[in-house]
mmCIF file of C-alpha atoms in Angstrom:
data_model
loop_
_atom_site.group_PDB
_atom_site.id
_atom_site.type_symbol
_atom_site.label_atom_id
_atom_site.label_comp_id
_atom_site.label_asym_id
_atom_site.label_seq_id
_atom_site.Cartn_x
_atom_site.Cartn_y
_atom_site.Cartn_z
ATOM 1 C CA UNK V 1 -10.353 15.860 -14.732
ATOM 2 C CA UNK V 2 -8.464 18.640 -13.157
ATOM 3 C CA UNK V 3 -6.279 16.279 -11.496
ATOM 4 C CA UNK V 4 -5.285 14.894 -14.929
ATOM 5 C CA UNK V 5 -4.686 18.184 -16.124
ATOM 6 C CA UNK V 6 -2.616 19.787 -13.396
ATOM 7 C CA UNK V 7 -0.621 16.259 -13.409
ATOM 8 C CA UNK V 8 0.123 16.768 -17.024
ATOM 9 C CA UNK V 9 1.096 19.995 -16.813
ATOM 10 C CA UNK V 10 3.639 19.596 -14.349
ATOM 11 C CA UNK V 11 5.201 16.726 -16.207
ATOM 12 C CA UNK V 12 5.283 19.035 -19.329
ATOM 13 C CA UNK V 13 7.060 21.584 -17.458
ATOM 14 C CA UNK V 14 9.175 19.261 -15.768
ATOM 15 C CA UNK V 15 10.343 18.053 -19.263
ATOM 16 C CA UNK V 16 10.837 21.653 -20.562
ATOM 17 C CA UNK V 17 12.913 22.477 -17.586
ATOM 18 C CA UNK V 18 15.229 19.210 -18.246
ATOM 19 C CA UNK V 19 15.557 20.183 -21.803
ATOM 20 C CA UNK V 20 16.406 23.910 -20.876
ATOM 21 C CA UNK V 21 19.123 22.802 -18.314
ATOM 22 C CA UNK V 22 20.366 20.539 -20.852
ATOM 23 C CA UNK V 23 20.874 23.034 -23.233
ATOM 24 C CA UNK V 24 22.204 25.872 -21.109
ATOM 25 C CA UNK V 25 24.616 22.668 -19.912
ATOM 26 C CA UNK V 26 25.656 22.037 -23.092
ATOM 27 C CA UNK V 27 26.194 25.723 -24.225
ATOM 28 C CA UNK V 28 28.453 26.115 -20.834
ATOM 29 C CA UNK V 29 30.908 23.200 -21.971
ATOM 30 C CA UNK V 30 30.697 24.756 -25.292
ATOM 31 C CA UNK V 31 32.390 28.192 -24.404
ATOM 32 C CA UNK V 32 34.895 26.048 -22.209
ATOM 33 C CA UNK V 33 38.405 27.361 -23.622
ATOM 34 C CA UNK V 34 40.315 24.441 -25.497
ATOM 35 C CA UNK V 35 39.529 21.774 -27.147
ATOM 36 C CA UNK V 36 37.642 18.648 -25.163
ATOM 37 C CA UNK V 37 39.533 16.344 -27.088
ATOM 38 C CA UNK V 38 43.272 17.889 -25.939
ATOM 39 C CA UNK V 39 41.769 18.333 -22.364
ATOM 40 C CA UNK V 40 41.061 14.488 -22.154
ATOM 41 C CA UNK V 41 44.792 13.590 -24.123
ATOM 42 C CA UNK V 42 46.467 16.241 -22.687
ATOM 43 C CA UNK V 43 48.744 19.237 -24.375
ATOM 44 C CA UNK V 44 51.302 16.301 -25.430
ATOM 45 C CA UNK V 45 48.950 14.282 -27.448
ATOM 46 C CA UNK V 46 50.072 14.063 -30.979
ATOM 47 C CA UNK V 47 47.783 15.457 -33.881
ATOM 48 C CA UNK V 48 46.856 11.645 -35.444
ATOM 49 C CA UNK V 49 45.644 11.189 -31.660
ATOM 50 C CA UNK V 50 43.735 13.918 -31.544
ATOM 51 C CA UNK V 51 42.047 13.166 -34.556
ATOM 52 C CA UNK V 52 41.185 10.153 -34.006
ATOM 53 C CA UNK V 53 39.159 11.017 -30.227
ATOM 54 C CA UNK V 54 37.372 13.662 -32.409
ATOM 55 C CA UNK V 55 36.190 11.747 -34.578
ATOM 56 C CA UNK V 56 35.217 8.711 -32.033
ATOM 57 C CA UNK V 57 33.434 11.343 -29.972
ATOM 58 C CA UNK V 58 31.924 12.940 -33.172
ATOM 59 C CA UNK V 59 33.610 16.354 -31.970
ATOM 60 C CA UNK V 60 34.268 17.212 -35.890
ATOM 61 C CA UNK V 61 30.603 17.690 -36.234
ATOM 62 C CA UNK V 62 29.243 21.053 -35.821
ATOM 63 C CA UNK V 63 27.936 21.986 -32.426
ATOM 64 C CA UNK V 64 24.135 21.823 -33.093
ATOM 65 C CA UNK V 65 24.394 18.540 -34.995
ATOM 66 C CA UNK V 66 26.500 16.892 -31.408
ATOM 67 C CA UNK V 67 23.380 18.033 -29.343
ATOM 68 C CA UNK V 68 20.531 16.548 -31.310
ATOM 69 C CA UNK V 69 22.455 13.988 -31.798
ATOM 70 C CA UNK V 70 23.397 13.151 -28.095
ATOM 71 C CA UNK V 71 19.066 14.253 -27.499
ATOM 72 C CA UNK V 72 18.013 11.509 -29.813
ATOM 73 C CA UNK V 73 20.296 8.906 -28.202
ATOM 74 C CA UNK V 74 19.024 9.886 -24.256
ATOM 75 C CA UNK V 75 15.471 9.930 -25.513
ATOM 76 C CA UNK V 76 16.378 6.296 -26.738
ATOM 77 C CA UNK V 77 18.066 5.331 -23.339
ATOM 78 C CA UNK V 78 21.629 5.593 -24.962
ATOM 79 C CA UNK V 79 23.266 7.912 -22.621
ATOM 80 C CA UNK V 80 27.129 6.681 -24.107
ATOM 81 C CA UNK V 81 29.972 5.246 -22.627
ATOM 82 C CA UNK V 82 32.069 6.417 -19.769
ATOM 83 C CA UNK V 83 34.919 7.741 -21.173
ATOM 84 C CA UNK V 84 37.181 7.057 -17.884
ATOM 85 C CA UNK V 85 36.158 3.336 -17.684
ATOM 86 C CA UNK V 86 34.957 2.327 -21.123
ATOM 87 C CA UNK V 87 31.476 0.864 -19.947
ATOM 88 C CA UNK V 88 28.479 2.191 -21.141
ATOM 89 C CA UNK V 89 27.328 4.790 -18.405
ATOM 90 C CA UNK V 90 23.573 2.497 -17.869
ATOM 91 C CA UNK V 91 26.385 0.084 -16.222
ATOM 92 C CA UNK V 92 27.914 2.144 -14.050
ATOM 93 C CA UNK V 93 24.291 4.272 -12.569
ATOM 94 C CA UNK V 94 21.734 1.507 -12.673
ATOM 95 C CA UNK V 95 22.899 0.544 -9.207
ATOM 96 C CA UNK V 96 22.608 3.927 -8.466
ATOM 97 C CA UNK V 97 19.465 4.470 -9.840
ATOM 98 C CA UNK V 98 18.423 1.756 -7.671
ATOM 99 C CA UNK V 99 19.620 2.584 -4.643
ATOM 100 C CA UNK V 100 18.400 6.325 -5.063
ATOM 101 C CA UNK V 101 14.827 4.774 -5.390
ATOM 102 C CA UNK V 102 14.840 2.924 -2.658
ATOM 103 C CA UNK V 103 15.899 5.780 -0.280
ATOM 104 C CA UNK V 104 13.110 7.788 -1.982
ATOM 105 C CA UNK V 105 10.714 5.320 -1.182
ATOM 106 C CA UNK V 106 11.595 5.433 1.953
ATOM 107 C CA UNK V 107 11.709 8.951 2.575
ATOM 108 C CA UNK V 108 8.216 9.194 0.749
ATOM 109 C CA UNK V 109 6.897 6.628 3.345
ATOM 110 C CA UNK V 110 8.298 8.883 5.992
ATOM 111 C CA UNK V 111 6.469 11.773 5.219
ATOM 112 C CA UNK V 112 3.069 10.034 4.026
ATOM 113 C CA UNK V 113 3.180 9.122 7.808
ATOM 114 C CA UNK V 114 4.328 12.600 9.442
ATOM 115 C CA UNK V 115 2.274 14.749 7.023
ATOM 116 C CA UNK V 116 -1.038 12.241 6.844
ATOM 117 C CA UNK V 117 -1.729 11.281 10.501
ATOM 118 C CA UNK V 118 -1.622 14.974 12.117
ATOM 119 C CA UNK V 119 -4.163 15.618 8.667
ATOM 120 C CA UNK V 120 -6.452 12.678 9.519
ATOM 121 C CA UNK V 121 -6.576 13.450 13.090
ATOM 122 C CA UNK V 122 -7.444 16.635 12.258
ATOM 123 C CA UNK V 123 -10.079 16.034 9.406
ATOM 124 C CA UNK V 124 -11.937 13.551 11.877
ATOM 125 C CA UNK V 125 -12.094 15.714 14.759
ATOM 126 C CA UNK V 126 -12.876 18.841 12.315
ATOM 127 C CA UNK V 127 -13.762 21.719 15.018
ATOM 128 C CA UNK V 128 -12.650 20.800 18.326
ATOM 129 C CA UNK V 129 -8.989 21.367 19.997
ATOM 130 C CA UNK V 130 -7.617 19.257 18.188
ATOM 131 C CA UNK V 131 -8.297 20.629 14.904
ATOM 132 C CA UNK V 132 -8.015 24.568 16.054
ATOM 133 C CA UNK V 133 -4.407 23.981 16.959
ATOM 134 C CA UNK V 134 -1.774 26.982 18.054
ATOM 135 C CA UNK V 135 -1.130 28.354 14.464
ATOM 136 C CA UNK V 136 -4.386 28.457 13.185
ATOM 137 C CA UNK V 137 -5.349 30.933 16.138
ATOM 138 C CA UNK V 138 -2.739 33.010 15.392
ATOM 139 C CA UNK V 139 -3.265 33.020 11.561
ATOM 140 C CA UNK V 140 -7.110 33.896 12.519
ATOM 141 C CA UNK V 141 -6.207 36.759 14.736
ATOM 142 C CA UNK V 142 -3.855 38.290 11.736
ATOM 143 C CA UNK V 143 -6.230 38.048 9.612
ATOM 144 C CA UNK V 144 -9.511 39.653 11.618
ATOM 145 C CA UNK V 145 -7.216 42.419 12.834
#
């Protein structure tokens, strides 16, 4: 039961730490100087333009309202569309996503074999040279003295 319970605790802190950097994130872009809508149009965009990308990107809503907003939507899977390409942003990472799992697979696989084996070898030979190996000594000797 322990298992279950350090397992769940380390998801629930992994999900308060998300939501933490997602709000310190989100204050950050808030303090930016400017407006996001004239930084994506640029200085020369006329006022009906600007406008208009405000109110597509729901920037005329107050600050607090945008982030629960844009929370409910990624705790739905909506995480919006890219605004340099125009495809929603699921699009353009699930490849990613994919890929990135695969090469943490693989990297998982590496070190099940590199940390297990020296462990096993260890555990089934518990007492001999094998398992007394060079740091062990050492960490023995620090200790007694």
């Amino acid at each position: 039961m322990s298992v279950l319970r350090l397992l769940a605790s380390r998801i629930l802190f992994s999900a308060l730490t998300l939501l933490l950097v997602s709000v310190l994130i989100f204050l950050i872009l808030e303090a930016l100087p400017g407006d996001v809508a004239t930084r994506i149009l640029g200085r020369d965009a006329t006022v009906k333009a600007l406008e208009l990308l405000r109110s597509q990107l729901d920037l005329d809503q107050p600050a607090l309202v945008r982030y629960f907003q844009w929370l409910g939507d990624f705790l739905r899977g909506d995480l919006g569309v890219s605004i340099a390409t125009g495809r929603p942003i699921t699009d353009v990472l699930g490849p990613r996503i994919v890929n990135t799992l695969l090469l943490s697979l693989f990297a998982f696989t590496i070190y099940l074999v590199l940390a297990l084996v020296p462990a096993i070898i260890q555990a089934t030979n518990r007492g001999k040279a094998v398992d007394n190996n060079h740091l062990g000594h050492h960490a023995r000797l620090a200790v007694a003295a």
